[in-house]
Coordinates of C-alpha atoms in Angstrom, one line a residue:
X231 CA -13.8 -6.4 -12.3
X232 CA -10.3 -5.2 -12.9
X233 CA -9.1 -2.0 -13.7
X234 CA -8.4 -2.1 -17.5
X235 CA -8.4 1.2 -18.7
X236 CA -5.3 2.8 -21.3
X237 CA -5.2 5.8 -19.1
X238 CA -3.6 3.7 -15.7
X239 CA -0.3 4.5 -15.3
X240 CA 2.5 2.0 -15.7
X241 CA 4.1 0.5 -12.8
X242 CA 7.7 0.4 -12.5
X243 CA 8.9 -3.1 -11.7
X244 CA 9.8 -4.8 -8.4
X245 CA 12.8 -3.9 -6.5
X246 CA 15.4 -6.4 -7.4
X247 CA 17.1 -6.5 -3.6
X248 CA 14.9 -8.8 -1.2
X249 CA 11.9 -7.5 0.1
X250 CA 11.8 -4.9 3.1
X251 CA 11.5 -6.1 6.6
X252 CA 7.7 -5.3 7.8
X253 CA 9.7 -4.1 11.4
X254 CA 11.8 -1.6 9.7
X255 CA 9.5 -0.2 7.6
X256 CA 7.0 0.2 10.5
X257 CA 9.6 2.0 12.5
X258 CA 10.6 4.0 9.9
X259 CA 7.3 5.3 8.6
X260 CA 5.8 5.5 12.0
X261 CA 8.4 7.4 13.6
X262 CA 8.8 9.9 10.7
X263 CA 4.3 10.3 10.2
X264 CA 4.9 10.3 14.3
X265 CA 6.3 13.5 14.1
X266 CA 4.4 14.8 11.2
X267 CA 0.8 13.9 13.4
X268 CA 2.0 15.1 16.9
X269 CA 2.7 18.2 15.2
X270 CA -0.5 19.2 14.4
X271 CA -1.2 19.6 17.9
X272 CA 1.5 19.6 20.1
X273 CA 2.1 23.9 20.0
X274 CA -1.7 23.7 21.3
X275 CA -1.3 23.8 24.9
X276 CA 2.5 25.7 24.5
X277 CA 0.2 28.7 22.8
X278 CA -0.1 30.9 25.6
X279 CA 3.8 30.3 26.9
X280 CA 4.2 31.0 22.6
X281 CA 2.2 34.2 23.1
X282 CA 3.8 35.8 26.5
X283 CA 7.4 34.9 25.3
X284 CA 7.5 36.8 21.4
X285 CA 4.1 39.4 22.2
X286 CA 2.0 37.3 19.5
X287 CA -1.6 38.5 19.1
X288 CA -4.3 36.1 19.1
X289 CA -4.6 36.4 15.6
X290 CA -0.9 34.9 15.4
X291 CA -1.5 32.4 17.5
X292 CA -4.2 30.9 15.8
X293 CA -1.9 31.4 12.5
X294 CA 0.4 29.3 14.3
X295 CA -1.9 26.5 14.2
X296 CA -3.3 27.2 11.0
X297 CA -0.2 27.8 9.1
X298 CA 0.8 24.2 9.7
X299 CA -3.0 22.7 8.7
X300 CA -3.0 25.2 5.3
X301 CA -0.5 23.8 2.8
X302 CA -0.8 20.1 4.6
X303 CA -4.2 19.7 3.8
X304 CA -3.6 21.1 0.6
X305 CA -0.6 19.2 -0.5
X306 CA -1.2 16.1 0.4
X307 CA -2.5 15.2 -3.4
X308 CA 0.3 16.4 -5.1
X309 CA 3.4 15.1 -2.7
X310 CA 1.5 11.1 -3.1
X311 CA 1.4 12.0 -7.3
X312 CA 5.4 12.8 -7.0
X313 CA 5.7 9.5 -5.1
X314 CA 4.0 8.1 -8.0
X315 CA 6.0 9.9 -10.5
X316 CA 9.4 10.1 -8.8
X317 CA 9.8 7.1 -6.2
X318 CA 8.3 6.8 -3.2
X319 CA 11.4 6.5 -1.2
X320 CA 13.4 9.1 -3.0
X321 CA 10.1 11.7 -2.3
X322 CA 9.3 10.3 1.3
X323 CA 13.2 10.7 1.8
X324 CA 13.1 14.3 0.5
X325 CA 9.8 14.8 3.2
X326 CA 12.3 14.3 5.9
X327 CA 14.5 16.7 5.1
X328 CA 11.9 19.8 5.1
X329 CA 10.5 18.5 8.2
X330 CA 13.5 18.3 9.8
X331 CA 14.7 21.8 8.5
X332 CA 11.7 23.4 9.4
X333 CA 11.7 22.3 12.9
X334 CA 14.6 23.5 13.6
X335 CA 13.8 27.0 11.7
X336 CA 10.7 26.8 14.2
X337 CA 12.8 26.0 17.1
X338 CA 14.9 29.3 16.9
X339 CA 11.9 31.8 15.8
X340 CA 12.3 34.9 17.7
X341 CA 8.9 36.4 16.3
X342 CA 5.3 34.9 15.9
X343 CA 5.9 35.7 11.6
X344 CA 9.0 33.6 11.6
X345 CA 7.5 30.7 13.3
X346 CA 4.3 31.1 11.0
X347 CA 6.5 30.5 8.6
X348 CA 8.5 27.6 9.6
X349 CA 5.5 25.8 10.8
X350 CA 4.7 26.5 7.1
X351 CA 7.2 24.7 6.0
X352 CA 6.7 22.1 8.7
X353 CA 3.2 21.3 7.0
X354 CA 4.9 20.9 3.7
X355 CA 7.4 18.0 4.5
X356 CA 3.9 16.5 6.8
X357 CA 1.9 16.8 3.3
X358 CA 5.1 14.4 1.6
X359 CA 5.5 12.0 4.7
X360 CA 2.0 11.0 5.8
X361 CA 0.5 9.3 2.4
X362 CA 3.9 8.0 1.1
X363 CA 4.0 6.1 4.7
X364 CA 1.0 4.2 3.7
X365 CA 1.8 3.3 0.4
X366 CA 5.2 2.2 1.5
X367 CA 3.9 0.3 4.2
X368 CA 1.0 -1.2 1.4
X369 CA 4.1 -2.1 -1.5
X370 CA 5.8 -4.0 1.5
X371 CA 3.1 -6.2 3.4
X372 CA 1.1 -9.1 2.1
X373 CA -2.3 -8.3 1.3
X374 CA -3.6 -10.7 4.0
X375 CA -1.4 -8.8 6.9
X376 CA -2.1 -5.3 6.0
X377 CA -4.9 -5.3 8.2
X378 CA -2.3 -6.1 11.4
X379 CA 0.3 -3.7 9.6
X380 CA -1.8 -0.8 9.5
X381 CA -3.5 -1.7 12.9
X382 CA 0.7 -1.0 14.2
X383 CA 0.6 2.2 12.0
X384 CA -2.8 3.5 13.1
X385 CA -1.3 3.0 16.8
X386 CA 1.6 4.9 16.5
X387 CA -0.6 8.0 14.4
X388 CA -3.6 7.7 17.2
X389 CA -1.0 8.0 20.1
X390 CA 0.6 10.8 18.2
X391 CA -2.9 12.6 17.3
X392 CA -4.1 12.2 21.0
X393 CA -0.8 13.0 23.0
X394 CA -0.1 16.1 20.8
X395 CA -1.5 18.3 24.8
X396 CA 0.2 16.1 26.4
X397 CA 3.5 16.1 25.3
X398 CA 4.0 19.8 24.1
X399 CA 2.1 20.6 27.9
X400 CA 5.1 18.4 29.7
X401 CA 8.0 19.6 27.4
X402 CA 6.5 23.7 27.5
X403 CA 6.5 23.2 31.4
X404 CA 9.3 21.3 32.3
X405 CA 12.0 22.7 28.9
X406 CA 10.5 25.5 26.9
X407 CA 8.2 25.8 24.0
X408 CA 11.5 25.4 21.5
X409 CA 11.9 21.9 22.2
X410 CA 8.8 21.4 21.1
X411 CA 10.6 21.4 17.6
X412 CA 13.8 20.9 18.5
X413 CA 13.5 17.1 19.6
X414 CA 12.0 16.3 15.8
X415 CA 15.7 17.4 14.4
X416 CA 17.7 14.4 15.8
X417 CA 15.0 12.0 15.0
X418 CA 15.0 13.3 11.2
X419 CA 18.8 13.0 11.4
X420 CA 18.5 9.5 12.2
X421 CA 15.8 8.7 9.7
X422 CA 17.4 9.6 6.9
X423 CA 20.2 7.1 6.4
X424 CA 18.0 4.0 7.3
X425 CA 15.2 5.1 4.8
X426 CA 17.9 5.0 2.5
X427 CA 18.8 1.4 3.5
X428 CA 15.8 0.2 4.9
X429 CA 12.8 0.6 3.2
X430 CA 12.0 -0.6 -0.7
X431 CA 13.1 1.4 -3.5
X432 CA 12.5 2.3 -7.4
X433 CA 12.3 4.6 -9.7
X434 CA 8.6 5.4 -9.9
X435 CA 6.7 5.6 -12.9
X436 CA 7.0 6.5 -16.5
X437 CA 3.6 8.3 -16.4
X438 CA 4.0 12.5 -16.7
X439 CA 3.2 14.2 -13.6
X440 CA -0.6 16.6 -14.0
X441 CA 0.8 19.6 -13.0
X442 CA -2.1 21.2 -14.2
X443 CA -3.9 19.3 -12.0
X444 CA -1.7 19.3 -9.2
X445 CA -2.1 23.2 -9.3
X446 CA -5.4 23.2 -9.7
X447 CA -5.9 21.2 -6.7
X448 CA -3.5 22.8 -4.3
X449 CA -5.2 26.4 -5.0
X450 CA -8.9 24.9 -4.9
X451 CA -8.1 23.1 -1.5
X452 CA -5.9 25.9 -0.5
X453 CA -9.2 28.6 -0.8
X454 CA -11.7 26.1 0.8
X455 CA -9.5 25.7 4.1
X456 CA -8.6 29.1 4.0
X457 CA -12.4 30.1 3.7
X458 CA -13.0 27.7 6.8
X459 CA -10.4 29.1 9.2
X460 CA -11.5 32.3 8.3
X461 CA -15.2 31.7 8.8
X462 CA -14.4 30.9 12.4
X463 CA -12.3 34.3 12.8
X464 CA -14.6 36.3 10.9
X465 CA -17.6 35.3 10.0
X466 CA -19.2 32.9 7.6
X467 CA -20.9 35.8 5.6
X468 CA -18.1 37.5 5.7
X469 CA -16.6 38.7 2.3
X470 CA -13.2 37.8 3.6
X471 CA -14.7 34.3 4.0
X472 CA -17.3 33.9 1.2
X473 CA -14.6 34.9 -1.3
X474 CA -11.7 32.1 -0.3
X475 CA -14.9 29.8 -0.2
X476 CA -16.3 30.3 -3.3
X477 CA -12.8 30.5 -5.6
X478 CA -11.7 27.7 -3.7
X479 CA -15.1 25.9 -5.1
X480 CA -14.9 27.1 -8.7
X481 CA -11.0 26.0 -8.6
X482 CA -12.4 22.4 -7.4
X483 CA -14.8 22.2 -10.2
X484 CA -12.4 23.1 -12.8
X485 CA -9.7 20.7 -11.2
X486 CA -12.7 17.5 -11.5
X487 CA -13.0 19.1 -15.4
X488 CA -9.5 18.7 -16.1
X489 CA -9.1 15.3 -14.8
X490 CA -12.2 14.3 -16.9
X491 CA -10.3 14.9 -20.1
X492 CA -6.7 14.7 -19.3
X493 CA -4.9 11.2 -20.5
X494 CA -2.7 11.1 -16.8
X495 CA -4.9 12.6 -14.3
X496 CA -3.7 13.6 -10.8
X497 CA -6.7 12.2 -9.5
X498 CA -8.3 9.1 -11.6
X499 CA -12.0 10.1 -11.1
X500 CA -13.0 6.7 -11.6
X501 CA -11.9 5.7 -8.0
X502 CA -15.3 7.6 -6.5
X503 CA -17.1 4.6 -8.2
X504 CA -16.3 2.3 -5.8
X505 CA -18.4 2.5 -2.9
X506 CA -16.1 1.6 -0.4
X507 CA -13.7 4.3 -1.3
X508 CA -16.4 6.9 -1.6
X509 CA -18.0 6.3 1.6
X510 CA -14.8 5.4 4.0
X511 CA -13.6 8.9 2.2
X512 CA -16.6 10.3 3.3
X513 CA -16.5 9.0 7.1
X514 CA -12.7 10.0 7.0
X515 CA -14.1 13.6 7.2
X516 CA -16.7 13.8 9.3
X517 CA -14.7 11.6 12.0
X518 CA -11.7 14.4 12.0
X519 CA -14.6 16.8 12.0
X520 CA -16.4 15.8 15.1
X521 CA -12.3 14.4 16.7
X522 CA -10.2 17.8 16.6
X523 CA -13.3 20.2 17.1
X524 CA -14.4 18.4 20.4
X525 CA -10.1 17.9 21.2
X526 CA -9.5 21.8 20.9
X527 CA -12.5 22.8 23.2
X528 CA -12.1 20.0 25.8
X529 CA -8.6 20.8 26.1
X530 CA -9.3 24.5 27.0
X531 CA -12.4 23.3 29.0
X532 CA -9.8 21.2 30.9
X533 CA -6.9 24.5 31.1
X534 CA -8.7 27.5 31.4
X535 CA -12.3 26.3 33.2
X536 CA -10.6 23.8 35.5
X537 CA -7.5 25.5 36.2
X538 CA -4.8 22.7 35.2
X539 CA -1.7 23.4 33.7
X540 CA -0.8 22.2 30.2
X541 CA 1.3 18.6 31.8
X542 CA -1.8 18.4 34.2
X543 CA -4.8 18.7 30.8
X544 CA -2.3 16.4 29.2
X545 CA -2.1 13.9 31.7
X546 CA -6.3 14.2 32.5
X547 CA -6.7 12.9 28.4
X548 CA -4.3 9.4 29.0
X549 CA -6.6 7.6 28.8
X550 CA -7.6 8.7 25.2
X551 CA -4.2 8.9 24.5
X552 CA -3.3 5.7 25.3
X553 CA -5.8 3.7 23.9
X554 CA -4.4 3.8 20.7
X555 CA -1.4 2.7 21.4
X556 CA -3.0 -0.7 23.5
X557 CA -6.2 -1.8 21.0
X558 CA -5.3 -0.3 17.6
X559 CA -2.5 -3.4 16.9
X560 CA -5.7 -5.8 18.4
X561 CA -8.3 -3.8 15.8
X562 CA -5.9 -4.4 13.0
X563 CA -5.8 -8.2 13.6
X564 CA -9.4 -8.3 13.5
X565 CA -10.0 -6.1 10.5
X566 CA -7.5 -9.0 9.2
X567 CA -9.9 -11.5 10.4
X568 CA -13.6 -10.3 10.0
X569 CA -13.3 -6.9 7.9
X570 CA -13.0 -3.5 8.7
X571 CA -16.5 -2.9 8.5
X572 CA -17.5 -3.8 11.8
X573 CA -14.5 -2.6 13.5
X574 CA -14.4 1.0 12.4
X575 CA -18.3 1.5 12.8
X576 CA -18.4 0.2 16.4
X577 CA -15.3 2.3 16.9
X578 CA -17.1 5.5 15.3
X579 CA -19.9 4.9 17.7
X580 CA -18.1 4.4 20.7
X581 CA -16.5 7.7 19.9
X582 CA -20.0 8.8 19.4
X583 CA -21.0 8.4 23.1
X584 CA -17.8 9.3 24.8
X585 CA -18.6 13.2 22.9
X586 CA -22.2 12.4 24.6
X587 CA -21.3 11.4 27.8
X588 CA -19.2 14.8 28.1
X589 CA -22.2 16.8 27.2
X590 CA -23.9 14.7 29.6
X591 CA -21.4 15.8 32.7
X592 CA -20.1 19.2 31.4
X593 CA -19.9 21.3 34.4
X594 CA -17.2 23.9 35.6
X595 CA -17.4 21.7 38.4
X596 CA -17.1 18.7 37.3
X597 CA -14.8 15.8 39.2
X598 CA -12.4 13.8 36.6
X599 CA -14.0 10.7 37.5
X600 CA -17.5 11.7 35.9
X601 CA -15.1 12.5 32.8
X602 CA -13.1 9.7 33.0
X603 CA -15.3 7.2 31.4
X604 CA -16.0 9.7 28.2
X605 CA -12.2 10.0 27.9
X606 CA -12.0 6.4 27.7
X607 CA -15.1 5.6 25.0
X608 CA -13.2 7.9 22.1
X609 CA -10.0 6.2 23.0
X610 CA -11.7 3.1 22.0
X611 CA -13.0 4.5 19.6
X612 CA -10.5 6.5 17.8
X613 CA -8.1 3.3 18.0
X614 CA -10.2 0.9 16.2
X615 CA -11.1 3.8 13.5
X616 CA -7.1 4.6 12.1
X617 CA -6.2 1.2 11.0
X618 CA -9.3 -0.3 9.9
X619 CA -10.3 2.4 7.9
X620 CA -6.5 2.9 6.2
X621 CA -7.0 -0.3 5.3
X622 CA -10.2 -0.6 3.7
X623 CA -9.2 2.4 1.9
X624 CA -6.1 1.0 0.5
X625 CA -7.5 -2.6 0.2
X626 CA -10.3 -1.0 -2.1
X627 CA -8.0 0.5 -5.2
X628 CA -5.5 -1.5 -7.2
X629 CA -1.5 -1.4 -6.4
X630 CA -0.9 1.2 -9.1
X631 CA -3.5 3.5 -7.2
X632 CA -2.5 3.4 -3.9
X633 CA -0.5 6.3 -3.8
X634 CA -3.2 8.6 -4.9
X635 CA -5.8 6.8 -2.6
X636 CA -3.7 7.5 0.7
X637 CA -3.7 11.3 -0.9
X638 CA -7.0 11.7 -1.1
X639 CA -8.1 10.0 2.3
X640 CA -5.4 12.2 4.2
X641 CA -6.7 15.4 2.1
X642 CA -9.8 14.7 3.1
X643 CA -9.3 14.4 6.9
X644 CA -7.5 17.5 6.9
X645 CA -9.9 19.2 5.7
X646 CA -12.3 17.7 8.1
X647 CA -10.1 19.2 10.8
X648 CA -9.8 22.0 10.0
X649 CA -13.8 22.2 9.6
X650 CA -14.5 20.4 13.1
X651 CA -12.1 23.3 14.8
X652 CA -13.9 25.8 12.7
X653 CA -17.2 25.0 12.9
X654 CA -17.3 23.9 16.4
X655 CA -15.3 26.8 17.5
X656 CA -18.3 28.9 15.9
X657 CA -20.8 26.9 17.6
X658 CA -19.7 27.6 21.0
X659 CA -19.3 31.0 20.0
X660 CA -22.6 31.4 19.3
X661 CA -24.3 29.8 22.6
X662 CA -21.4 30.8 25.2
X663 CA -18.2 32.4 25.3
X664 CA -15.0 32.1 28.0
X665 CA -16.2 34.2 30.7
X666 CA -17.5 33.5 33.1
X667 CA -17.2 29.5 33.4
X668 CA -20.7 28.7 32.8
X669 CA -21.0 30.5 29.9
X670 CA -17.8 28.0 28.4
X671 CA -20.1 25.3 29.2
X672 CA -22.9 26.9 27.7
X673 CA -20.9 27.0 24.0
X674 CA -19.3 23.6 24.9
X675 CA -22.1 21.7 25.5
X676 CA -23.9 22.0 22.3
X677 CA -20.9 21.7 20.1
X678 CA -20.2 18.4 21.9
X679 CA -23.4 17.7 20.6
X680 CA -22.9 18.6 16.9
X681 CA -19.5 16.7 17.2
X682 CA -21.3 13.4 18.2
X683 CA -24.0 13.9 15.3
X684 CA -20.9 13.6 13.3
X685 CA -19.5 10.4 14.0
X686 CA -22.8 8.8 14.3
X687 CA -23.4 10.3 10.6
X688 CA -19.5 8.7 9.6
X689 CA -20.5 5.3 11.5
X690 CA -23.9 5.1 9.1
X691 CA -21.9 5.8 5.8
X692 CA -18.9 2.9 6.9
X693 CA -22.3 0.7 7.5
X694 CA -23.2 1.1 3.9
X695 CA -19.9 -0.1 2.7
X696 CA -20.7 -3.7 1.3
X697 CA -19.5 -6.5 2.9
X698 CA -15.8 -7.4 2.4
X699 CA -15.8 -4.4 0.9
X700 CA -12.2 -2.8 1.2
X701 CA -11.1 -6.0 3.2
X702 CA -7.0 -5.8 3.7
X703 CA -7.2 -9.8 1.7
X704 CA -9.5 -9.0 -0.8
X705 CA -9.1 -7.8 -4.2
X706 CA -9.2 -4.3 -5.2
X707 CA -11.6 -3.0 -7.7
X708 CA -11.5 1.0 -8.1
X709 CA -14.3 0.6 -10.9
X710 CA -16.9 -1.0 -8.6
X711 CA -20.8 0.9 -9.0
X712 CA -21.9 2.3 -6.2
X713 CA -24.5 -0.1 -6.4
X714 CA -22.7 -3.3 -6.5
X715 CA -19.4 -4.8 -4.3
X716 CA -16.4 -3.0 -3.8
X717 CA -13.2 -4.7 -3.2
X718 CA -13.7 -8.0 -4.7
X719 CA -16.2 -7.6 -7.6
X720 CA -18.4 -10.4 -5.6
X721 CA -19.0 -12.1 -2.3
X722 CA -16.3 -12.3 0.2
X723 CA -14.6 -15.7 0.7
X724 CA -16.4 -17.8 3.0
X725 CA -14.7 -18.7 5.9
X726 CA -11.5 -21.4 5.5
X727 CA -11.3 -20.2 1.6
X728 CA -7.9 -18.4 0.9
X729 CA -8.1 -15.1 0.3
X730 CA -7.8 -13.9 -3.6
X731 CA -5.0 -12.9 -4.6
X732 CA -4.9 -9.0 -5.4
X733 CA -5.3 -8.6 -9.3
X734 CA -2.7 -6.2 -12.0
X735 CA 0.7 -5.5 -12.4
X736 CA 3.0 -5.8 -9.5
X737 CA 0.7 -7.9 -7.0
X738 CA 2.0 -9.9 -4.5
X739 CA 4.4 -8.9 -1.6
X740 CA 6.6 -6.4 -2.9
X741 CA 4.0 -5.3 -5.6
X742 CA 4.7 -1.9 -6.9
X743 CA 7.4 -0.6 -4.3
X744 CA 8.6 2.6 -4.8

């Protein structure tokens, strides 16, 4: 069933120059969502050199981290509707810029509020450049390669998610904490003339932006994250918590209200009734739920229980980090080949038993090779989730839709992260604390636990998703019941069959480029 309702915004037509080169818009995407990912947790293990060098408190330096995650879970929404609206390029371009200027803004803070600030406005250009690198990557692949194209893109984002210790511990040690930022200014400098040659244009839609809606949005995500981080530093029944929580809520139901009735809605709420968008949405979350709250305890567990120093933790979690970078390529070419389906709820189970197995071994004691194993399960894991589950996100709305889709998927799994740090954080709270070392394993060990529940709960949901549903090949059908087949509107293509072609305005390679 294709998407035929008056409300879908018109596409603008194909870019008239030849279609982009897959290789240059994979290395211009990746590297620019590179920087955007690794900085989400790259200042992790350069805190404490962050808090010694400008006197930060350690309500600062948590304010450091969460000044980045704030406005780029919240924005993430809007910046894919003004790729919509405006040109993806042109926006994705414009991303660029405010990442690059607030790293270097960042790089020569000389108190913990100016670097607050510029990691601010750090999170702003992430919120433009993450989903716009999806939908640029989507306009410029065949449908049938997208699963090997996003396997590439969910390489380059794992390695960048997983190496964030690693490579702010080696460049904190070995430079200083400034050139944590600093080495993102010559890569946006170099970025910005080949997007402009490189990747496919347009002019975007005709459609009017929902600004209504876009505001309503930003302010009811913005209260819900900020409610979350503050639950963590003050207390879930906390008024300072409750109240974020709760307008953030009310903001979120008025938002869904407005949509209902507007005639170009931010978010088309018909999208939700297709089950494979609903329930790989829904995975998203809890996978970056149980992912960074089990990354920002194990990496302390690794610092301040086992003594090593921030290039030391780093290098302990290689094998996590590169995993990504070997299998995610191999995961896209089979989502290509059997579906993502299988791929991403083996991988959410691997991850699954790698959080088990360090529950299993936890001890202040404990020798790297008893850990080594559990490091190497989520690698696996992890890899064979990012791709897979881009693509049967993207593969599951029509061309026209994309932009939001990628939007709403990143959205989502930022506010999952922030939740996992949150709520894990508060679970190891309340069973241990950081002295003395058994007590860390005491809170660790439990909140490993709740992190595993998690993915297990994320692999069950991508299990429901119906077969073919999503597929990279398969059709995309936003209006799907949650009772029937997403992604198709019927069975998948039996084996030998070519793979239908996607259906609405713009399909085909090129389709809808921005």
């Amino acid at each position: 069933m294709s998407d035929t309702t008056p409300n879908t915004p018109a596409v603008a037509p194909p870019d008239p120059r030849p279609p982009a080169r897959l290789g240059w818009v994979l290395g211009i995407t990746g590297a620019a969502t590179f920087m955007a990912a690794l900085d989400n947790l790259v200042v992790t293990t350069a805190l404490p050199v962050i808090r010694e060098d400008l006197d930060g408190s350690l309500a600062a330096l948590e304010w450091i981290v969460n000044g980045y995650t704030l406005p780029f879970a919240c924005l993430l929404l809007f910046a894919a509707g003004l790729g919509d609206r405006f040109g993806r390029r042109r926006v994705f371009a414009g991303g660029v810029v405010v990442f690059t200027l607030a790293s270097a803004l960042a790089a020569l803070a000389g108190t913990t509020g100016e670097l607050i600030a510029a990691r601010a406005l750090q999170g702003v250009g992430a919120a433009v450049l993450l989903p716009l690198s999806l939908t640029l990557i989507t306009a410029s692949v065949p449908a049938e390669r997208r699963g090997t194209a996003f396997g590439i893109w969910g390489a380059i984002n794992g390695l960048a998610v997983a190496g964030g210790p690693l490579v702010g511990g080696a460049v904190t040690e070995h430079l200083s904490w400034h050139w944590i930022f600093w080495l993102n200014v010559p890569v946006g400098l170099l970025l910005l003339p080949l997007i402009r040659l490189r990747l496919p244009g347009g002019r975007g839609t005709d459609a009017p932006l929902d600004v209504p809606g876009a505001l309503l949005a930003t302010a009811g995500l913005l209260g819900v994250v900020l409610g979350i981080i503050r639950g963590h530093e003050h207390g879930w029944t906390a008024p300072s918590t409750l109240g974020p929580l709760t307008a953030g809520a009310a903001v979120l139901v008025l938002f869904v209200l407005w949509e209902r009735r507007t005639p170009a809605p931010l978010l088309p709420l018909d999208l939700f009734r297709s089950r494979t968008f609903a329930l790989v949405n829904a995975a998203s979350l809890l996978m970056f739920l149980g992912m960074f709250g089990s990354i920002f305890l194990l990496t302390q567990f690794l610092q301040i229980i086992q003594g090593h120093g921030p290039q030391a933790a780093g290098l302990r979690m290689l094998p996590w980090t590169a995993m990504p970078l070997l299998i995610a390529p191999l995961a896209g070419v089979l989502t290509d080949r059997i579906g993502g389906r299988p791929v991403v709820t083996t991988g959410l189970g691997l991850m699954a038993a790698g959080l088990a197995w360090f529950a299993l071994v936890a001890d202040p004691a404990v020798g790297y090779g008893a850990q080594l194993p559990a490091f190497v399960l989520c690698g696996l894991g992890m890899a064979m989730f990012f791709a897979p589950a881009g693509a049967m996100v993207m593969g599951s709305v029509p061309p026209e839709r994309q932009g939001v889709a990628s939007g709403v998927n990143n959205s989502l799994r930022e506010v999952g992260g922030a939740l996992g740090i949150a709520l894990l954080a508060s679970v190891f709270a309340a069973r241990g604390g950081y002295a003395p070392p058994t007590a860390f394993v005491d809170g660790l060990v439990p909140a490993l636990w709740w992190g595993a529940a998690a993915l297990l709960t994320a692999g069950l949901l991508v299990f429901l998703v119906p077969r073919g549903g999503g597929a990279a090949g398969a059709a995309a059908d936003p209006a799907a019941p949650l009772g029937g087949t997403a992604g198709t509107g019927g069975p998948a293509p039996a084996p030998g069959e070519p793979l239908p072609a996607v259906a609405g305005p713009g399909a085909g390679p090129g389709a809808g480029q921005r």
